[in-house]
CSV table of C-alpha atoms and ligand atoms in Angstrom, one decimal:
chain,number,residue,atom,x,y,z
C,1,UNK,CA,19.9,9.7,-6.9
C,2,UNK,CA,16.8,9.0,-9.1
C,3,UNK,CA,16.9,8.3,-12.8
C,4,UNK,CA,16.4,11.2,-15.5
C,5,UNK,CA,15.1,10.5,-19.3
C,6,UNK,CA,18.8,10.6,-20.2
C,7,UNK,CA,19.2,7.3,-18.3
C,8,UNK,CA,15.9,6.0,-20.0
C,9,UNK,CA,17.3,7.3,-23.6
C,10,UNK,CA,20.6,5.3,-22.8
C,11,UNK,CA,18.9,1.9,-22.7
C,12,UNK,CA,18.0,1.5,-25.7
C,13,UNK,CA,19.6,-1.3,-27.4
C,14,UNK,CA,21.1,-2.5,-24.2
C,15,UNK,CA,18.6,-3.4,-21.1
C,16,UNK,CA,15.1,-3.6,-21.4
C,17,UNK,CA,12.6,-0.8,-19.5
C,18,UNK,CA,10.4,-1.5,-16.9
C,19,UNK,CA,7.5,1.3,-16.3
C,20,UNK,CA,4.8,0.5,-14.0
C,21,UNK,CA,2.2,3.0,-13.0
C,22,UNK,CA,2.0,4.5,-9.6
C,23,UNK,CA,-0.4,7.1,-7.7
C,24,UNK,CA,0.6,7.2,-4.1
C,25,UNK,CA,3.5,7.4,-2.2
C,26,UNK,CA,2.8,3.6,-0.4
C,27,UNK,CA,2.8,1.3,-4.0
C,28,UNK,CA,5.2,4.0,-5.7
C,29,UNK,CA,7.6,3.1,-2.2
C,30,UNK,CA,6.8,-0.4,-3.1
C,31,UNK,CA,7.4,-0.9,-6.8
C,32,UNK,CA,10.2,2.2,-6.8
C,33,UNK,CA,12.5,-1.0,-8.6
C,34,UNK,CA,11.4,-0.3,-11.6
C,35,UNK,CA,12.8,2.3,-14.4
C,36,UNK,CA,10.0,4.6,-15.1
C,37,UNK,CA,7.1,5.2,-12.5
C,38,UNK,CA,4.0,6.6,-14.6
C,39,UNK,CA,1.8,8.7,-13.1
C,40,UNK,CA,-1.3,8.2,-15.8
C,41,UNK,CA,-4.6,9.7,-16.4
C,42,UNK,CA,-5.6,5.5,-15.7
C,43,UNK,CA,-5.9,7.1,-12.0
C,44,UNK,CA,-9.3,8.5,-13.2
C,45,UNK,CA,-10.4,4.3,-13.5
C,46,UNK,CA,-8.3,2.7,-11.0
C,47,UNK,CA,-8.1,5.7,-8.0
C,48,UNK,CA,-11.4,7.9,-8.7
C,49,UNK,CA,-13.7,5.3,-10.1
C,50,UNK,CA,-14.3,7.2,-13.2
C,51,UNK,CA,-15.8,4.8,-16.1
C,52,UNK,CA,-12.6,6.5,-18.6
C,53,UNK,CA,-9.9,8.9,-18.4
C,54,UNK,CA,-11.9,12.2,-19.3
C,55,UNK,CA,-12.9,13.4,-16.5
C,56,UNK,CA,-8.9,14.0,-15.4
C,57,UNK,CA,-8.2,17.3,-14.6
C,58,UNK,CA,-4.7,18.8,-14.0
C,59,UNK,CA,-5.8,19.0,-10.2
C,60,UNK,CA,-5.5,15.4,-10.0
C,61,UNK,CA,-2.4,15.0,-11.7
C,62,UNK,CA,-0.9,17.3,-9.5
C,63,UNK,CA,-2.2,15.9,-6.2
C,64,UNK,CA,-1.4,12.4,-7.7
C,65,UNK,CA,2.2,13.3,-9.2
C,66,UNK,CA,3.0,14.3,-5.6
C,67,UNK,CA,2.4,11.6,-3.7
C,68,UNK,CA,4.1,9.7,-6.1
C,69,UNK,CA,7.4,11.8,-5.7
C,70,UNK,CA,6.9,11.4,-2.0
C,71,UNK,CA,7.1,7.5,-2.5
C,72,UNK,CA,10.0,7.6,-5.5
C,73,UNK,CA,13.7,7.2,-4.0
C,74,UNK,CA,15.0,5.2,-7.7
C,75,UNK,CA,12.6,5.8,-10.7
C,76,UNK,CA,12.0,8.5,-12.9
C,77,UNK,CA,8.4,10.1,-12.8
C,78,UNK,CA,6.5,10.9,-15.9
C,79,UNK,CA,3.3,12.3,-15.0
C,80,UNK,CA,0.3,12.2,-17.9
C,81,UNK,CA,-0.8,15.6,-19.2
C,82,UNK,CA,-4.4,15.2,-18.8
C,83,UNK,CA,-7.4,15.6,-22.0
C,84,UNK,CA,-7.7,19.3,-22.5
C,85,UNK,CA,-5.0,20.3,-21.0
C,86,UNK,CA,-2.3,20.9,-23.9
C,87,UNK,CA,-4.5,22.3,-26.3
C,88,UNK,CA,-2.6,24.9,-26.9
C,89,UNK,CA,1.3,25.5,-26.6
C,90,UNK,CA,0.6,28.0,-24.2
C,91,UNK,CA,-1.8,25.1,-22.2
C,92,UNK,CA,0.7,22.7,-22.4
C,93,UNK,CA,3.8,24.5,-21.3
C,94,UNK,CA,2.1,25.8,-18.2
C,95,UNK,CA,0.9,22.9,-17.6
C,96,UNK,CA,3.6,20.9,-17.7
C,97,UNK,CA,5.5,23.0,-16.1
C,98,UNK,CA,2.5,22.8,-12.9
C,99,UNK,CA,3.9,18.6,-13.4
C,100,UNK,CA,7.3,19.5,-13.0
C,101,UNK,CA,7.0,21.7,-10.2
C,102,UNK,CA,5.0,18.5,-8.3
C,103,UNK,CA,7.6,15.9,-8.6
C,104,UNK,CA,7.6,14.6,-12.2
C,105,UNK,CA,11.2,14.2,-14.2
C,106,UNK,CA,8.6,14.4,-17.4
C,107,UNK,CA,5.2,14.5,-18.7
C,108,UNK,CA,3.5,11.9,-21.4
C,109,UNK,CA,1.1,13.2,-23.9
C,110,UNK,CA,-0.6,11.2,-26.6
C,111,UNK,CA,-1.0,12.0,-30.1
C,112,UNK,CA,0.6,12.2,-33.5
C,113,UNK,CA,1.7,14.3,-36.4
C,114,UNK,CA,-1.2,16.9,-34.6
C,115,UNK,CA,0.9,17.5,-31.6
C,116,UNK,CA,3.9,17.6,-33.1
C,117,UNK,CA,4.5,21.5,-32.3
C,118,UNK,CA,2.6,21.0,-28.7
C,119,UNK,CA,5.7,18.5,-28.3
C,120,UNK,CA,8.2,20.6,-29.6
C,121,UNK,CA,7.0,23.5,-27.5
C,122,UNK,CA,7.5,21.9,-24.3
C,123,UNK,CA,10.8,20.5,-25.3
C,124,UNK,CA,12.2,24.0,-25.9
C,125,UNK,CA,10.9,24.7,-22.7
C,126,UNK,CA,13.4,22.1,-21.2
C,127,UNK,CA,10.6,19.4,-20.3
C,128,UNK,CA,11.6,15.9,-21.4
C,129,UNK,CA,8.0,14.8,-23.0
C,130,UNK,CA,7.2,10.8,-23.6
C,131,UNK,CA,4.9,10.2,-26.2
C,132,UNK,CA,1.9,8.0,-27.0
C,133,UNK,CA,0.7,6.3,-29.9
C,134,UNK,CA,-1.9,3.7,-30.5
C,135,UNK,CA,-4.8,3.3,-29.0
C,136,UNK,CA,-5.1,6.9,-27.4
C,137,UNK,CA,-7.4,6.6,-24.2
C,138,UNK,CA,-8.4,10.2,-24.1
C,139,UNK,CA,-9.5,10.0,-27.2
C,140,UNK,CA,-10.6,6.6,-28.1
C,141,UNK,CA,-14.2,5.4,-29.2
C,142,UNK,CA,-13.1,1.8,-29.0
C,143,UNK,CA,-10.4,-0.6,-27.6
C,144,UNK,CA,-9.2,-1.6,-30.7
C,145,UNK,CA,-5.8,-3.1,-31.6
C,146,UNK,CA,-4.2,-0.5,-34.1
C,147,UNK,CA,-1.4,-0.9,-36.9
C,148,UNK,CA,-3.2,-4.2,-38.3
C,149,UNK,CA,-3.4,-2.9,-42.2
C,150,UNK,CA,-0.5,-1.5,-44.2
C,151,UNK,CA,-2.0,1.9,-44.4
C,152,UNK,CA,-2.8,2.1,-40.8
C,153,UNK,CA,0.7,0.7,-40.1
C,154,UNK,CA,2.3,3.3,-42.3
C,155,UNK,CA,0.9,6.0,-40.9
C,156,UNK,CA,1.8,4.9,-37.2
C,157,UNK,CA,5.1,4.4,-38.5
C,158,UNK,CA,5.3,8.0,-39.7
C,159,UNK,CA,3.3,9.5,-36.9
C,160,UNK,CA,6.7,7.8,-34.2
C,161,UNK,CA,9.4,9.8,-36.9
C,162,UNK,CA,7.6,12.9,-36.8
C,163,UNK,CA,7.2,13.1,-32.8
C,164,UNK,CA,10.6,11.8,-32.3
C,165,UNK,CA,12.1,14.3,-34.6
C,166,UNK,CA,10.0,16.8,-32.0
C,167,UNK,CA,11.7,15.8,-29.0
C,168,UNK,CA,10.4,12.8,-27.4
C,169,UNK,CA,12.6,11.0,-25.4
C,170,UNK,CA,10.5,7.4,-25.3
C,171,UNK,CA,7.0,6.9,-27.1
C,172,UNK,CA,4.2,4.3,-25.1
C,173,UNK,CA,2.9,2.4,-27.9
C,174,UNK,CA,-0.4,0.8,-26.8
C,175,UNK,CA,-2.1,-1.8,-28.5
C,176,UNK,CA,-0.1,-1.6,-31.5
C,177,UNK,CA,0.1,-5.0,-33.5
C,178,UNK,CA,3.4,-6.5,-32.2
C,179,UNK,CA,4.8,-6.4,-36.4
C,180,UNK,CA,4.5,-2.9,-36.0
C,181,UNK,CA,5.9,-2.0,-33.2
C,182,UNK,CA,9.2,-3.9,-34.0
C,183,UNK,CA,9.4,-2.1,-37.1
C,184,UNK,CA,8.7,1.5,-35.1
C,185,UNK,CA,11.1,0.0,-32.4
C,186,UNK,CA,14.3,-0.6,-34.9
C,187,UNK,CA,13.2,2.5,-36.7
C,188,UNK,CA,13.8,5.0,-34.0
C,189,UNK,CA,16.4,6.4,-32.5
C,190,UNK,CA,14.3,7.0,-29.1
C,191,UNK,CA,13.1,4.0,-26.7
C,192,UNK,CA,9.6,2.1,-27.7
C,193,UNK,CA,7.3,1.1,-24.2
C,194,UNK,CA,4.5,-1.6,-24.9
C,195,UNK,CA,1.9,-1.9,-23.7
C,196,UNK,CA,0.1,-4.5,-25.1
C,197,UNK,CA,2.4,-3.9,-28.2
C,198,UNK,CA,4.9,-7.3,-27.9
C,199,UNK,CA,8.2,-8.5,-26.9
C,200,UNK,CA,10.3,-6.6,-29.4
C,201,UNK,CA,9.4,-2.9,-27.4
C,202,UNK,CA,12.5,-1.6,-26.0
C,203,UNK,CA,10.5,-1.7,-22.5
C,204,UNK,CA,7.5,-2.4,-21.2
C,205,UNK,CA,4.8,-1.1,-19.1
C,206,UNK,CA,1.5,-2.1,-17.0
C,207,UNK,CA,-1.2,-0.5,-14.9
C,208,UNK,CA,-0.1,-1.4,-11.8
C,209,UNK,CA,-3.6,-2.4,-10.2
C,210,UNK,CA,-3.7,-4.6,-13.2
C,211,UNK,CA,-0.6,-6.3,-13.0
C,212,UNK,CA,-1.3,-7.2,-9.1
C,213,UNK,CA,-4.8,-7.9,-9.7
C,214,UNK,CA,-6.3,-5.0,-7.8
C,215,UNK,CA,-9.0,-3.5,-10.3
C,216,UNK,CA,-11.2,-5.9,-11.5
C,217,UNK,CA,-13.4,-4.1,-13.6
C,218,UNK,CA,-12.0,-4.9,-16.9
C,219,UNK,CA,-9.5,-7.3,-18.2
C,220,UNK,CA,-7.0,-6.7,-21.3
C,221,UNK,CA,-5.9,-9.8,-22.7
C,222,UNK,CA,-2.4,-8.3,-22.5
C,223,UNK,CA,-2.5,-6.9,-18.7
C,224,UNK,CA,-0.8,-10.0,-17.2
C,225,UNK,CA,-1.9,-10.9,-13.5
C,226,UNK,CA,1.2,-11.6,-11.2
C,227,UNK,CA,-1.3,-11.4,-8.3
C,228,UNK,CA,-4.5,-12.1,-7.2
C,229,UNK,CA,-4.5,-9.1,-4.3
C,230,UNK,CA,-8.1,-8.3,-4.7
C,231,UNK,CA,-8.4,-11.9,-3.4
C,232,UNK,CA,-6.3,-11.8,-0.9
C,233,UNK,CA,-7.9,-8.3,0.3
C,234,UNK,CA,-11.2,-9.7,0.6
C,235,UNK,CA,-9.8,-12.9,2.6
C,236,UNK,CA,-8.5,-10.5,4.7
C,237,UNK,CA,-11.3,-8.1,5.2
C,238,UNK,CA,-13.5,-11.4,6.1
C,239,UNK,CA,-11.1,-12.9,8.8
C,240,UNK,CA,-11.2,-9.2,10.2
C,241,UNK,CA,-14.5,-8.7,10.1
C,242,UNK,CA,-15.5,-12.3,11.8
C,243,UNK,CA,-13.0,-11.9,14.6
C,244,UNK,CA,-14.5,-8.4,15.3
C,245,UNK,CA,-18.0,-9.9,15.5
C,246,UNK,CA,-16.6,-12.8,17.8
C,247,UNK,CA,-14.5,-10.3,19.6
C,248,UNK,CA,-11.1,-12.1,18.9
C,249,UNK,CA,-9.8,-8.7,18.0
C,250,UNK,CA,-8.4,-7.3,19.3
C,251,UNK,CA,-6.2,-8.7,22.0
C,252,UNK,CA,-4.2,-8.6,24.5
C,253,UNK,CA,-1.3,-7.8,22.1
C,254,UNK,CA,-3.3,-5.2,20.3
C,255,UNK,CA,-4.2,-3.0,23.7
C,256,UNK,CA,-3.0,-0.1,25.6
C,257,UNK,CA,-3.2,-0.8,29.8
C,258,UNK,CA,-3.3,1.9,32.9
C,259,UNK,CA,-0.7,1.5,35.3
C,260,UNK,CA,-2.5,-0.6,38.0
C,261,UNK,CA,-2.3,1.5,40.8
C,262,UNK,CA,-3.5,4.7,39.1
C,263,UNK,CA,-6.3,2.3,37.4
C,264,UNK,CA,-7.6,1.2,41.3
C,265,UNK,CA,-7.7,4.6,42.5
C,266,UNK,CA,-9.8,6.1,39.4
C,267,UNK,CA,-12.3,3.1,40.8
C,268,UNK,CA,-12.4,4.4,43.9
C,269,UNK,CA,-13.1,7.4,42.8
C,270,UNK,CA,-16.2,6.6,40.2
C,271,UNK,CA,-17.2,3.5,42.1
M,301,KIV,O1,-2.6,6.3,-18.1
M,301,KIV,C1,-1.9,5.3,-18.2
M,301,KIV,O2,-1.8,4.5,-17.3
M,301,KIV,C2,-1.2,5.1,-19.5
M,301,KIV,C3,-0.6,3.7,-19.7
M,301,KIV,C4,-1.7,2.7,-19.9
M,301,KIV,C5,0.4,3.7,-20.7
M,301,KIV,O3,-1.2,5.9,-20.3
């Protein structure tokens, strides 16, 4: 049986949580050890080759969030609700609901005080919603580390009480000076997930292609590299390429053969 957010809202305080991202059933089937498997709008960079996540529409979630599920045996899903798409209550129940229906255990929206009520609405709707606060990628007009002053900090601070008194059941903080985030992690009753946020988070997550050195586009200082794959793919891709040209590949091993007999009488026949 997979986790729920019940599991996820039971850790807190007592194991930390491991979330890594995940948009098809192949890595989600490889990396289905971990806690939380987040199906975010980071698939726009890392699957479609889009230069940020706007361009996400609730098409691609959906296809994405099911091959996820198809992958999952363990983790819980929580599938991003894509830039435009909860605007309204009304938006953001449907389409939540549209995330649910694919595969997802829970959806993730970022935002403060602003979407407290968008929160609350899917909530009442039964939906388990993770938040995000932070750097907000939909949004953002820089990559900027946030919570660094007092006032900026405070309001942060306030922002987490408000959506955890909407129903969140965890809150991603990204980027979030690491002070801060301890104070929003002892502060609240619901689980914090860093990303690039420190070690007091009560879990922690990473974009998968990041973590196994996949996407090479851009670098955060925090995205630690546990891989070098996009290394190892091109090593691979070379060896292949060189024993096609010199007709090492494939093989004997690698081929189909006729039965003999039935192979010397279709000579006969064309010779
Ligand atoms: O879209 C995403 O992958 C995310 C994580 C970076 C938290 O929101």
């Amino acid at each position: 049986m997979h986790k729920n957010f019940k599991d996820i809202l039971g850790m807190k305080g007592k194991e930390k949580i491991t979330v890594l991202t995940g948009y098809d059933s192949t890595m989600v089937t490889l990396c289905d050890q971990v806690d939380v498997i987040l199906v975010g709008d980071s698939a726009g960079m890392v699957m479609l080759g889009y230069e940020n996540t706007s361009s996400v529409t609730m098409e691609d979630m959906i296809r994405f969030t099911t091959a996820a599920k198809n992958g999952r045996k363990n983790s819980l899903i929580v599938s991003d609700l894509p830039i435009n798409s909860y605007n309204t209550k009304e938006d953001a129940v449907k389409n939540s609901m549209k995330l649910i229906e694919a595969g997802a255990g829970a959806v993730k929206l970022e935002g403060g005080k602003e979407v407290a009520e968008i929160i609350k609405s899917i909530t009442e709707n039964h939906i388990p919603v993770m938040g995000h606060l932070g750097l907000l990628p939909q949004t953002a007009q820089k990559y900027t580390v946030q919570g660094k002053t007092k006032d900026s900090a405070m309001e942060l601070i306030e922002d987490a009480k408000i959506i955890t008194k909407s129903g969140v059941f965890s809150i991603v903080l990204e980027m979030v000076s690491s002070q801060v985030a301890k104070i929003i992690t002892e502060k609240i009753s619901v689980p914090t997930i860093g990303i690039g946020s420190g070690k007091f988070c009560d879990g922690q997550v990473l974009v998968v292609h990041d973590m196994l050195g996949l996407f090479e586009k851009i670098k955060p200082k925090f995205a630690k590299r546990y891989l070098s794959l996009a290394d190892e793919i091109r090593n691979a891709v070379k060896s292949y390429t060189i024993e096609v040209k010199e007709e090492k590949f494939p093989s004997i091993e690698n081929e189909f053969q006729m039965d003999e007999s039935e192979y010397n009488e279709l000579r006969n026949e064309i010779d």
